[in-house]
Amino acid sequence: MRAAVTGATSGIGEATARRLAKAGVAVTLIGRDAERLGAARDRIAAAVPGAELTPVRADLADLDQVRALGVHLATAVRPDIVVSNAATVEGPAAAGLARMLTVNYLAPYLLLRTLATELDRARLIVIGSDPVLLAHEPVDLDDITFADPARWGEPNGLWPYYAYARLKNMKAMFVYALARRLAGTDVVVNGCHPGMIAGTGLGRDVPELGDLLRHAQEAGIVPRPGPQPGITGELAPDRLPGPDVGADTPVWLATAPEVDGVTGRFYVDRAEVRTAPHTTDAERCEQLWQRSAELVGLPIG
């Protein structure tokens, strides 16, 4: 079997790639920095002697590179498993929001749509986020590019969180719309929340965001998270589990026989959950699909 994992140079992506390699899967590691790709390959190879690992450099903030990546994977790799894991949290400036939109949503939309039409049989896994938190941040279908700051939400210090949450909801909506289009084929697509995980580096570009978010939760501005994989008792920053816990459900979706043929669902800790009605509404999902297609230059399909 062959797999491709985006964001494979650290955190959940690297742990997912390592666990797939340990299961005997040949893994294509995808990242934007050649040096970090090489370091991740070396770490996985040291942990899994004999692992078949191929680093491929692609910056998912550049849609031309995403298109080229899709062609390469479809022709040279033909993966049985694709894990769309790469994500970023940027500052609220226009450039940061544009990068978040592309890396977190438009790149997976373009890449997985491309591969879904080229592969005969595959499991596509989309890494989402906490459905309890995301339930309170519906996608603004009139402004999916974050062009109007007045629509982002208050306080403005939480703009990166609001953007990140809405983009994760977009990914869930994409899973459902893509699954409907793939019905009756051997290509399946599912989403999952890996949990709140330490050591991902996700918030390194906005280091103040974690404290701001916790204060907002305490003040009731933002809801508290739902149950998290690997956490029992009180949720605290110093008690978060490591990337291996975050990799558990994605790897299970990628390899477990009990989910063979299952599609269009969302999982937390290997259990299916329902995401918010605003993410499952077929009409809203289709509106988002169409606007996304226009942004990446694909036919509506």
PDB file of C-alpha atoms in Angstrom:
ATOM      1  CA  MET A   1       0.000   0.000   0.000  1.00  0.00           C
ATOM      2  CA  ARG A   2       1.025   3.583  -0.608  1.00  0.00           C
ATOM      3  CA  ALA A   3       0.099   6.719   1.310  1.00  0.00           C
ATOM      4  CA  ALA A   4       0.619  10.447   0.925  1.00  0.00           C
ATOM      5  CA  VAL A   5       0.599  12.705   3.997  1.00  0.00           C
ATOM      6  CA  THR A   6       0.614  16.505   3.854  1.00  0.00           C
ATOM      7  CA  GLY A   7       2.223  18.466   6.653  1.00  0.00           C
ATOM      8  CA  ALA A   8       4.429  15.461   7.344  1.00  0.00           C
ATOM      9  CA  THR A   9       7.469  17.281   8.748  1.00  0.00           C
ATOM     10  CA  SER A  10       6.272  17.504  12.359  1.00  0.00           C
ATOM     11  CA  GLY A  11       3.428  16.948  14.776  1.00  0.00           C
ATOM     12  CA  ILE A  12       0.407  14.886  13.816  1.00  0.00           C
ATOM     13  CA  GLY A  13       1.498  14.571  10.189  1.00  0.00           C
ATOM     14  CA  GLU A  14       4.878  13.091  11.063  1.00  0.00           C
ATOM     15  CA  ALA A  15       3.328  10.773  13.663  1.00  0.00           C
ATOM     16  CA  THR A  16       0.747   9.634  11.102  1.00  0.00           C
ATOM     17  CA  ALA A  17       3.445   8.962   8.522  1.00  0.00           C
ATOM     18  CA  ARG A  18       5.540   7.025  11.054  1.00  0.00           C
ATOM     19  CA  ARG A  19       2.616   4.867  12.161  1.00  0.00           C
ATOM     20  CA  LEU A  20       1.644   4.135   8.568  1.00  0.00           C
ATOM     21  CA  ALA A  21       5.258   3.216   7.773  1.00  0.00           C
ATOM     22  CA  LYS A  22       5.302   0.898  10.797  1.00  0.00           C
ATOM     23  CA  ALA A  23       2.222  -0.817   9.345  1.00  0.00           C
ATOM     24  CA  GLY A  24       4.206  -1.531   6.159  1.00  0.00           C
ATOM     25  CA  VAL A  25       2.802   1.317   4.068  1.00  0.00           C
ATOM     26  CA  ALA A  26       5.110   3.174   1.663  1.00  0.00           C
ATOM     27  CA  VAL A  27       4.723   6.843   2.569  1.00  0.00           C
ATOM     28  CA  THR A  28       5.183  10.001   0.521  1.00  0.00           C
ATOM     29  CA  LEU A  29       6.030  12.807   2.925  1.00  0.00           C
ATOM     30  CA  ILE A  30       4.792  16.208   1.722  1.00  0.00           C
ATOM     31  CA  GLY A  31       6.086  19.501   3.096  1.00  0.00           C
ATOM     32  CA  ARG A  32       7.269  22.910   1.930  1.00  0.00           C
ATOM     33  CA  ASP A  33      10.807  22.889   3.329  1.00  0.00           C
ATOM     34  CA  ALA A  34      13.380  20.452   1.949  1.00  0.00           C
ATOM     35  CA  GLU A  35      15.535  20.494   5.081  1.00  0.00           C
ATOM     36  CA  ARG A  36      12.603  19.764   7.389  1.00  0.00           C
ATOM     37  CA  LEU A  37      11.408  17.026   5.033  1.00  0.00           C
ATOM     38  CA  GLY A  38      14.811  15.374   5.173  1.00  0.00           C
ATOM     39  CA  ALA A  39      14.913  15.596   8.962  1.00  0.00           C
ATOM     40  CA  ALA A  40      11.439  14.063   9.285  1.00  0.00           C
ATOM     41  CA  ARG A  41      12.378  11.259   6.887  1.00  0.00           C
ATOM     42  CA  ASP A  42      15.481  10.536   8.959  1.00  0.00           C
ATOM     43  CA  ARG A  43      13.528  10.460  12.224  1.00  0.00           C
ATOM     44  CA  ILE A  44      10.912   8.093  10.798  1.00  0.00           C
ATOM     45  CA  ALA A  45      13.576   5.890   9.224  1.00  0.00           C
ATOM     46  CA  ALA A  46      15.362   5.642  12.560  1.00  0.00           C
ATOM     47  CA  ALA A  47      12.119   4.628  14.282  1.00  0.00           C
ATOM     48  CA  VAL A  48      11.019   2.250  11.505  1.00  0.00           C
ATOM     49  CA  PRO A  49      14.095   0.604   9.933  1.00  0.00           C
ATOM     50  CA  GLY A  50      13.476  -0.327   6.324  1.00  0.00           C
ATOM     51  CA  ALA A  51      10.561   2.090   5.911  1.00  0.00           C
ATOM     52  CA  GLU A  52       9.876   3.167   2.326  1.00  0.00           C
ATOM     53  CA  LEU A  53       9.786   6.968   2.548  1.00  0.00           C
ATOM     54  CA  THR A  54       9.755   9.509  -0.271  1.00  0.00           C
ATOM     55  CA  PRO A  55       9.916  13.240   0.515  1.00  0.00           C
ATOM     56  CA  VAL A  56       8.144  15.572  -1.918  1.00  0.00           C
ATOM     57  CA  ARG A  57       8.432  19.327  -1.560  1.00  0.00           C
ATOM     58  CA  ALA A  58       5.326  21.411  -2.223  1.00  0.00           C
ATOM     59  CA  ASP A  59       4.188  24.702  -0.715  1.00  0.00           C
ATOM     60  CA  LEU A  60       0.441  24.355  -0.221  1.00  0.00           C
ATOM     61  CA  ALA A  61       0.104  28.144  -0.100  1.00  0.00           C
ATOM     62  CA  ASP A  62       0.841  28.133  -3.851  1.00  0.00           C
ATOM     63  CA  LEU A  63      -2.042  26.625  -5.836  1.00  0.00           C
ATOM     64  CA  ASP A  64       0.182  26.064  -8.862  1.00  0.00           C
ATOM     65  CA  GLN A  65       2.380  23.838  -6.703  1.00  0.00           C
ATOM     66  CA  VAL A  66      -0.737  22.067  -5.407  1.00  0.00           C
ATOM     67  CA  ARG A  67      -1.820  21.355  -8.987  1.00  0.00           C
ATOM     68  CA  ALA A  68       1.613  19.964  -9.801  1.00  0.00           C
ATOM     69  CA  LEU A  69       1.533  17.870  -6.635  1.00  0.00           C
ATOM     70  CA  GLY A  70      -1.834  16.428  -7.612  1.00  0.00           C
ATOM     71  CA  VAL A  71      -0.520  15.410 -11.035  1.00  0.00           C
ATOM     72  CA  HIS A  72       2.597  13.856  -9.485  1.00  0.00           C
ATOM     73  CA  LEU A  73       0.646  11.850  -6.921  1.00  0.00           C
ATOM     74  CA  ALA A  74      -1.931  10.707  -9.474  1.00  0.00           C
ATOM     75  CA  THR A  75       0.641   9.555 -12.018  1.00  0.00           C
ATOM     76  CA  ALA A  76       3.815   8.592 -10.147  1.00  0.00           C
ATOM     77  CA  VAL A  77       2.537   7.499  -6.732  1.00  0.00           C
ATOM     78  CA  ARG A  78      -1.133   6.511  -7.071  1.00  0.00           C
ATOM     79  CA  PRO A  79      -1.682   6.369  -3.312  1.00  0.00           C
ATOM     80  CA  ASP A  80      -4.191   4.089  -1.637  1.00  0.00           C
ATOM     81  CA  ILE A  81      -4.321   6.531   1.300  1.00  0.00           C
ATOM     82  CA  VAL A  82      -4.167  10.333   1.338  1.00  0.00           C
ATOM     83  CA  VAL A  83      -4.109  12.186   4.652  1.00  0.00           C
ATOM     84  CA  SER A  84      -4.775  15.912   4.304  1.00  0.00           C
ATOM     85  CA  ASN A  85      -3.202  17.167   7.497  1.00  0.00           C
ATOM     86  CA  ALA A  86      -1.303  20.395   6.736  1.00  0.00           C
ATOM     87  CA  ALA A  87      -2.617  23.487   8.513  1.00  0.00           C
ATOM     88  CA  THR A  88      -1.441  26.881   9.674  1.00  0.00           C
ATOM     89  CA  VAL A  89      -2.554  29.664  11.993  1.00  0.00           C
ATOM     90  CA  GLU A  90      -1.430  33.128  10.902  1.00  0.00           C
ATOM     91  CA  GLY A  91      -1.870  36.667  12.160  1.00  0.00           C
ATOM     92  CA  PRO A  92      -4.951  38.703  11.219  1.00  0.00           C
ATOM     93  CA  ALA A  93      -3.250  40.686   8.448  1.00  0.00           C
ATOM     94  CA  ALA A  94      -4.646  40.172   4.967  1.00  0.00           C
ATOM     95  CA  ALA A  95      -1.623  38.143   3.846  1.00  0.00           C
ATOM     96  CA  GLY A  96      -1.939  35.821   6.825  1.00  0.00           C
ATOM     97  CA  LEU A  97      -5.625  35.246   6.267  1.00  0.00           C
ATOM     98  CA  ALA A  98      -5.018  34.554   2.580  1.00  0.00           C
ATOM     99  CA  ARG A  99      -2.339  31.995   3.458  1.00  0.00           C
ATOM    100  CA  MET A 100      -4.630  30.321   5.992  1.00  0.00           C
ATOM    101  CA  LEU A 101      -7.425  30.131   3.419  1.00  0.00           C
ATOM    102  CA  THR A 102      -5.157  28.494   0.866  1.00  0.00           C
ATOM    103  CA  VAL A 103      -3.179  26.093   3.069  1.00  0.00           C
ATOM    104  CA  ASN A 104      -6.043  25.046   5.339  1.00  0.00           C
ATOM    105  CA  TYR A 105      -8.835  24.788   2.792  1.00  0.00           C
ATOM    106  CA  LEU A 106      -8.281  25.603  -0.879  1.00  0.00           C
ATOM    107  CA  ALA A 107      -5.214  23.355  -1.178  1.00  0.00           C
ATOM    108  CA  PRO A 108      -7.017  20.284   0.248  1.00  0.00           C
ATOM    109  CA  TYR A 109     -10.045  21.065  -1.903  1.00  0.00           C
ATOM    110  CA  LEU A 110      -7.937  21.249  -5.053  1.00  0.00           C
ATOM    111  CA  LEU A 111      -5.656  18.309  -4.215  1.00  0.00           C
ATOM    112  CA  LEU A 112      -8.345  15.860  -3.132  1.00  0.00           C
ATOM    113  CA  ARG A 113     -10.716  16.789  -5.929  1.00  0.00           C
ATOM    114  CA  THR A 114      -7.888  16.148  -8.386  1.00  0.00           C
ATOM    115  CA  LEU A 115      -6.964  12.797  -6.869  1.00  0.00           C
ATOM    116  CA  ALA A 116     -10.562  11.650  -6.394  1.00  0.00           C
ATOM    117  CA  THR A 117     -11.109  11.666 -10.158  1.00  0.00           C
ATOM    118  CA  GLU A 118      -7.790   9.945 -10.952  1.00  0.00           C
ATOM    119  CA  LEU A 119      -7.597   7.119  -8.415  1.00  0.00           C
ATOM    120  CA  ASP A 120      -9.493   3.852  -8.770  1.00  0.00           C
ATOM    121  CA  ARG A 121      -9.560   3.001  -5.074  1.00  0.00           C
ATOM    122  CA  ALA A 122      -8.429   5.125  -2.139  1.00  0.00           C
ATOM    123  CA  ARG A 123      -9.183   6.307   1.356  1.00  0.00           C
ATOM    124  CA  LEU A 124      -9.036  10.101   1.688  1.00  0.00           C
ATOM    125  CA  ILE A 125      -8.785  11.425   5.248  1.00  0.00           C
ATOM    126  CA  VAL A 126      -9.279  15.099   6.063  1.00  0.00           C
ATOM    127  CA  ILE A 127      -8.010  16.347   9.419  1.00  0.00           C
ATOM    128  CA  GLY A 128     -10.591  18.630  10.987  1.00  0.00           C
ATOM    129  CA  SER A 129     -11.043  20.058  14.466  1.00  0.00           C
ATOM    130  CA  ASP A 130     -13.244  19.917  17.570  1.00  0.00           C
ATOM    131  CA  PRO A 131     -16.887  19.744  16.398  1.00  0.00           C
ATOM    132  CA  VAL A 132     -18.090  21.196  19.717  1.00  0.00           C
ATOM    133  CA  LEU A 133     -16.071  24.380  19.242  1.00  0.00           C
ATOM    134  CA  LEU A 134     -16.721  24.534  15.518  1.00  0.00           C
ATOM    135  CA  ALA A 135     -20.489  24.343  15.985  1.00  0.00           C
ATOM    136  CA  HIS A 136     -20.396  27.989  17.070  1.00  0.00           C
ATOM    137  CA  GLU A 137     -18.473  29.268  14.026  1.00  0.00           C
ATOM    138  CA  PRO A 138     -20.600  28.737  10.898  1.00  0.00           C
ATOM    139  CA  VAL A 139     -18.952  29.477   7.571  1.00  0.00           C
ATOM    140  CA  ASP A 140     -19.873  32.904   6.210  1.00  0.00           C
ATOM    141  CA  LEU A 141     -20.803  31.881   2.684  1.00  0.00           C
ATOM    142  CA  ASP A 142     -20.921  35.530   1.633  1.00  0.00           C
ATOM    143  CA  ASP A 143     -17.278  36.040   2.589  1.00  0.00           C
ATOM    144  CA  ILE A 144     -15.304  32.799   2.439  1.00  0.00           C
ATOM    145  CA  THR A 145     -12.114  34.715   1.548  1.00  0.00           C
ATOM    146  CA  PHE A 146     -12.274  36.905   4.703  1.00  0.00           C
ATOM    147  CA  ALA A 147     -12.386  40.063   2.600  1.00  0.00           C
ATOM    148  CA  ASP A 148     -14.536  42.050   5.059  1.00  0.00           C
ATOM    149  CA  PRO A 149     -13.058  42.516   8.562  1.00  0.00           C
ATOM    150  CA  ALA A 150     -16.448  43.619   9.881  1.00  0.00           C
ATOM    151  CA  ARG A 151     -17.678  40.037   9.383  1.00  0.00           C
ATOM    152  CA  TRP A 152     -14.826  38.244  11.155  1.00  0.00           C
ATOM    153  CA  GLY A 153     -16.050  38.482  14.749  1.00  0.00           C
ATOM    154  CA  GLU A 154     -15.140  40.227  17.986  1.00  0.00           C
ATOM    155  CA  PRO A 155     -12.843  40.718  19.795  1.00  0.00           C
ATOM    156  CA  ASN A 156     -10.453  41.223  16.925  1.00  0.00           C
ATOM    157  CA  GLY A 157      -7.608  39.573  18.850  1.00  0.00           C
ATOM    158  CA  LEU A 158      -9.400  36.279  18.181  1.00  0.00           C
ATOM    159  CA  TRP A 159      -9.552  36.762  14.406  1.00  0.00           C
ATOM    160  CA  PRO A 160      -7.001  33.990  13.744  1.00  0.00           C
ATOM    161  CA  TYR A 161      -9.140  31.607  15.800  1.00  0.00           C
ATOM    162  CA  TYR A 162     -12.356  32.612  14.025  1.00  0.00           C
ATOM    163  CA  ALA A 163     -10.702  32.151  10.628  1.00  0.00           C
ATOM    164  CA  TYR A 164      -9.165  28.806  11.606  1.00  0.00           C
ATOM    165  CA  ALA A 165     -12.481  27.498  12.966  1.00  0.00           C
ATOM    166  CA  ARG A 166     -14.430  28.507   9.869  1.00  0.00           C
ATOM    167  CA  LEU A 167     -11.814  26.974   7.608  1.00  0.00           C
ATOM    168  CA  LYS A 168     -12.039  23.703   9.521  1.00  0.00           C
ATOM    169  CA  ASN A 169     -15.814  23.816   9.073  1.00  0.00           C
ATOM    170  CA  MET A 170     -15.241  24.337   5.352  1.00  0.00           C
ATOM    171  CA  LYS A 171     -13.197  21.136   5.314  1.00  0.00           C
ATOM    172  CA  ALA A 172     -16.022  19.185   6.953  1.00  0.00           C
ATOM    173  CA  MET A 173     -18.484  20.581   4.404  1.00  0.00           C
ATOM    174  CA  PHE A 174     -16.079  19.615   1.624  1.00  0.00           C
ATOM    175  CA  VAL A 175     -15.924  16.036   2.951  1.00  0.00           C
ATOM    176  CA  TYR A 176     -19.700  15.709   2.760  1.00  0.00           C
ATOM    177  CA  ALA A 177     -19.989  17.275  -0.705  1.00  0.00           C
ATOM    178  CA  LEU A 178     -17.135  15.183  -2.101  1.00  0.00           C
ATOM    179  CA  ALA A 179     -18.527  11.971  -0.586  1.00  0.00           C
ATOM    180  CA  ARG A 180     -21.849  12.580  -2.322  1.00  0.00           C
ATOM    181  CA  ARG A 181     -20.062  12.933  -5.644  1.00  0.00           C
ATOM    182  CA  LEU A 182     -18.014   9.779  -5.061  1.00  0.00           C
ATOM    183  CA  ALA A 183     -20.979   7.620  -4.043  1.00  0.00           C
ATOM    184  CA  GLY A 184     -20.804   4.222  -5.719  1.00  0.00           C
ATOM    185  CA  THR A 185     -17.052   4.391  -6.329  1.00  0.00           C
ATOM    186  CA  ASP A 186     -14.163   2.809  -4.430  1.00  0.00           C
ATOM    187  CA  VAL A 187     -12.806   6.201  -3.361  1.00  0.00           C
ATOM    188  CA  VAL A 188     -14.031   7.170   0.115  1.00  0.00           C
ATOM    189  CA  VAL A 189     -13.513  10.344   2.106  1.00  0.00           C
ATOM    190  CA  ASN A 190     -13.951  10.971   5.826  1.00  0.00           C
ATOM    191  CA  GLY A 191     -13.034  13.688   8.294  1.00  0.00           C
ATOM    192  CA  CYS A 192     -11.793  13.493  11.864  1.00  0.00           C
ATOM    193  CA  HIS A 193     -10.760  15.550  14.858  1.00  0.00           C
ATOM    194  CA  PRO A 194      -7.354  14.364  16.095  1.00  0.00           C
ATOM    195  CA  GLY A 195      -7.740  16.079  19.470  1.00  0.00           C
ATOM    196  CA  MET A 196      -6.040  18.996  21.132  1.00  0.00           C
ATOM    197  CA  ILE A 197      -2.410  17.974  20.791  1.00  0.00           C
ATOM    198  CA  ALA A 198       0.832  19.335  22.195  1.00  0.00           C
ATOM    199  CA  GLY A 199       3.933  19.699  20.058  1.00  0.00           C
ATOM    200  CA  THR A 200       2.306  20.475  16.720  1.00  0.00           C
ATOM    201  CA  GLY A 201       3.772  23.969  16.353  1.00  0.00           C
ATOM    202  CA  LEU A 202       0.434  25.072  14.918  1.00  0.00           C
ATOM    203  CA  GLY A 203       0.239  28.353  16.844  1.00  0.00           C
ATOM    204  CA  ARG A 204       3.895  29.316  16.702  1.00  0.00           C
ATOM    205  CA  ASP A 205       3.223  32.315  14.447  1.00  0.00           C
ATOM    206  CA  VAL A 206       0.552  33.695  16.794  1.00  0.00           C
ATOM    207  CA  PRO A 207       1.959  32.785  20.245  1.00  0.00           C
ATOM    208  CA  GLU A 208      -0.486  34.988  22.135  1.00  0.00           C
ATOM    209  CA  LEU A 209      -3.556  33.289  20.675  1.00  0.00           C
ATOM    210  CA  GLY A 210      -3.665  30.384  23.141  1.00  0.00           C
ATOM    211  CA  ASP A 211      -3.957  32.623  26.193  1.00  0.00           C
ATOM    212  CA  LEU A 212      -6.472  34.896  24.453  1.00  0.00           C
ATOM    213  CA  LEU A 213      -8.610  31.889  23.554  1.00  0.00           C
ATOM    214  CA  ARG A 214      -8.526  30.474  27.081  1.00  0.00           C
ATOM    215  CA  HIS A 215      -9.539  33.860  28.529  1.00  0.00           C
ATOM    216  CA  ALA A 216     -12.357  34.110  25.974  1.00  0.00           C
ATOM    217  CA  GLN A 217     -13.591  30.662  27.003  1.00  0.00           C
ATOM    218  CA  GLU A 218     -13.527  31.619  30.674  1.00  0.00           C
ATOM    219  CA  ALA A 219     -15.511  34.784  29.845  1.00  0.00           C
ATOM    220  CA  GLY A 220     -18.063  32.825  27.827  1.00  0.00           C
ATOM    221  CA  ILE A 221     -17.166  34.557  24.553  1.00  0.00           C
ATOM    222  CA  VAL A 222     -16.048  31.256  23.041  1.00  0.00           C
ATOM    223  CA  PRO A 223     -17.440  27.866  24.155  1.00  0.00           C
ATOM    224  CA  ARG A 224     -15.249  25.369  25.917  1.00  0.00           C
ATOM    225  CA  PRO A 225     -13.952  22.390  23.903  1.00  0.00           C
ATOM    226  CA  GLY A 226     -15.724  19.068  23.777  1.00  0.00           C
ATOM    227  CA  PRO A 227     -14.254  15.724  24.911  1.00  0.00           C
ATOM    228  CA  GLN A 228     -10.721  15.275  23.621  1.00  0.00           C
ATOM    229  CA  PRO A 229      -8.873  12.064  22.701  1.00  0.00           C
ATOM    230  CA  GLY A 230      -6.226  11.155  25.231  1.00  0.00           C
ATOM    231  CA  ILE A 231      -7.531  13.516  27.933  1.00  0.00           C
ATOM    232  CA  THR A 232      -9.432  12.539  31.066  1.00  0.00           C
ATOM    233  CA  GLY A 233     -10.400  15.022  33.721  1.00  0.00           C
ATOM    234  CA  GLU A 234      -9.728  18.729  33.473  1.00  0.00           C
ATOM    235  CA  LEU A 235      -8.399  20.109  30.197  1.00  0.00           C
ATOM    236  CA  ALA A 236      -5.179  22.054  30.783  1.00  0.00           C
ATOM    237  CA  PRO A 237      -2.397  23.170  28.412  1.00  0.00           C
ATOM    238  CA  ASP A 238       0.235  21.203  30.324  1.00  0.00           C
ATOM    239  CA  ARG A 239      -1.787  17.975  30.126  1.00  0.00           C
ATOM    240  CA  LEU A 240      -2.271  17.776  26.368  1.00  0.00           C
ATOM    241  CA  PRO A 241      -1.218  14.468  24.781  1.00  0.00           C
ATOM    242  CA  GLY A 242       1.449  14.193  22.097  1.00  0.00           C
ATOM    243  CA  PRO A 243       1.168  13.725  18.334  1.00  0.00           C
ATOM    244  CA  ASP A 244       0.816   9.940  18.522  1.00  0.00           C
ATOM    245  CA  VAL A 245      -2.614  10.384  20.105  1.00  0.00           C
ATOM    246  CA  GLY A 246      -3.512  12.805  17.314  1.00  0.00           C
ATOM    247  CA  ALA A 247      -2.419  10.280  14.695  1.00  0.00           C
ATOM    248  CA  ASP A 248      -4.538   7.440  16.085  1.00  0.00           C
ATOM    249  CA  THR A 249      -7.881   8.166  14.410  1.00  0.00           C
ATOM    250  CA  PRO A 250      -6.392   9.218  11.033  1.00  0.00           C
ATOM    251  CA  VAL A 251      -4.344   5.996  10.871  1.00  0.00           C
ATOM    252  CA  TRP A 252      -7.366   3.941  11.930  1.00  0.00           C
ATOM    253  CA  LEU A 253      -9.447   5.532   9.157  1.00  0.00           C
ATOM    254  CA  ALA A 254      -6.622   4.841   6.712  1.00  0.00           C
ATOM    255  CA  THR A 255      -6.126   1.178   7.530  1.00  0.00           C
ATOM    256  CA  ALA A 256      -8.899  -0.393   9.633  1.00  0.00           C
ATOM    257  CA  PRO A 257     -10.988  -3.065   7.875  1.00  0.00           C
ATOM    258  CA  GLU A 258     -14.097  -2.075   9.832  1.00  0.00           C
ATOM    259  CA  VAL A 259     -14.284   1.273   7.996  1.00  0.00           C
ATOM    260  CA  ASP A 260     -13.661  -0.160   4.534  1.00  0.00           C
ATOM    261  CA  GLY A 261     -16.200   1.426   2.198  1.00  0.00           C
ATOM    262  CA  VAL A 262     -17.391   3.928   4.817  1.00  0.00           C
ATOM    263  CA  THR A 263     -17.596   7.474   3.452  1.00  0.00           C
ATOM    264  CA  GLY A 264     -18.900  10.945   4.214  1.00  0.00           C
ATOM    265  CA  ARG A 265     -18.549  10.728   7.993  1.00  0.00           C
ATOM    266  CA  PHE A 266     -16.694  12.524  10.771  1.00  0.00           C
ATOM    267  CA  TYR A 267     -14.919  10.857  13.683  1.00  0.00           C
ATOM    268  CA  VAL A 268     -13.535  11.748  17.103  1.00  0.00           C
ATOM    269  CA  ASP A 269     -11.494   9.124  18.955  1.00  0.00           C
ATOM    270  CA  ARG A 270     -12.568   6.463  16.402  1.00  0.00           C
ATOM    271  CA  ALA A 271     -16.251   7.172  17.075  1.00  0.00           C
ATOM    272  CA  GLU A 272     -18.558   8.700  14.491  1.00  0.00           C
ATOM    273  CA  VAL A 273     -20.010  12.070  15.539  1.00  0.00           C
ATOM    274  CA  ARG A 274     -22.424  14.484  13.924  1.00  0.00           C
ATOM    275  CA  THR A 275     -21.035  17.879  13.109  1.00  0.00           C
ATOM    276  CA  ALA A 276     -23.199  21.007  13.335  1.00  0.00           C
ATOM    277  CA  PRO A 277     -26.264  21.272  11.083  1.00  0.00           C
ATOM    278  CA  HIS A 278     -24.752  24.281   9.315  1.00  0.00           C
ATOM    279  CA  THR A 279     -21.965  21.977   8.087  1.00  0.00           C
ATOM    280  CA  THR A 280     -24.182  19.109   6.969  1.00  0.00           C
ATOM    281  CA  ASP A 281     -26.852  21.129   5.150  1.00  0.00           C
ATOM    282  CA  ALA A 282     -26.565  19.966   1.540  1.00  0.00           C
ATOM    283  CA  GLU A 283     -27.482  23.335   0.042  1.00  0.00           C
ATOM    284  CA  ARG A 284     -24.830  25.164   2.079  1.00  0.00           C
ATOM    285  CA  CYS A 285     -22.244  22.525   1.173  1.00  0.00           C
ATOM    286  CA  GLU A 286     -23.045  22.963  -2.515  1.00  0.00           C
ATOM    287  CA  GLN A 287     -22.768  26.752  -2.285  1.00  0.00           C
ATOM    288  CA  LEU A 288     -19.337  26.379  -0.700  1.00  0.00           C
ATOM    289  CA  TRP A 289     -18.306  23.783  -3.301  1.00  0.00           C
ATOM    290  CA  GLN A 290     -19.210  26.104  -6.159  1.00  0.00           C
ATOM    291  CA  ARG A 291     -17.407  29.128  -4.711  1.00  0.00           C
ATOM    292  CA  SER A 292     -14.358  27.013  -3.958  1.00  0.00           C
ATOM    293  CA  ALA A 293     -14.302  25.672  -7.510  1.00  0.00           C
ATOM    294  CA  GLU A 294     -14.252  29.228  -8.828  1.00  0.00           C
ATOM    295  CA  LEU A 295     -11.367  30.194  -6.547  1.00  0.00           C
ATOM    296  CA  VAL A 296      -9.153  27.286  -7.610  1.00  0.00           C
ATOM    297  CA  GLY A 297     -10.150  27.262 -11.276  1.00  0.00           C
ATOM    298  CA  LEU A 298     -11.942  23.904 -11.394  1.00  0.00           C
ATOM    299  CA  PRO A 299     -15.308  23.165 -13.010  1.00  0.00           C
ATOM    300  CA  ILE A 300     -18.154  22.859 -10.544  1.00  0.00           C
ATOM    301  CA  GLY A 301     -18.377  19.118 -11.266  1.00  0.00           C
TER     302      GLY A 301
END
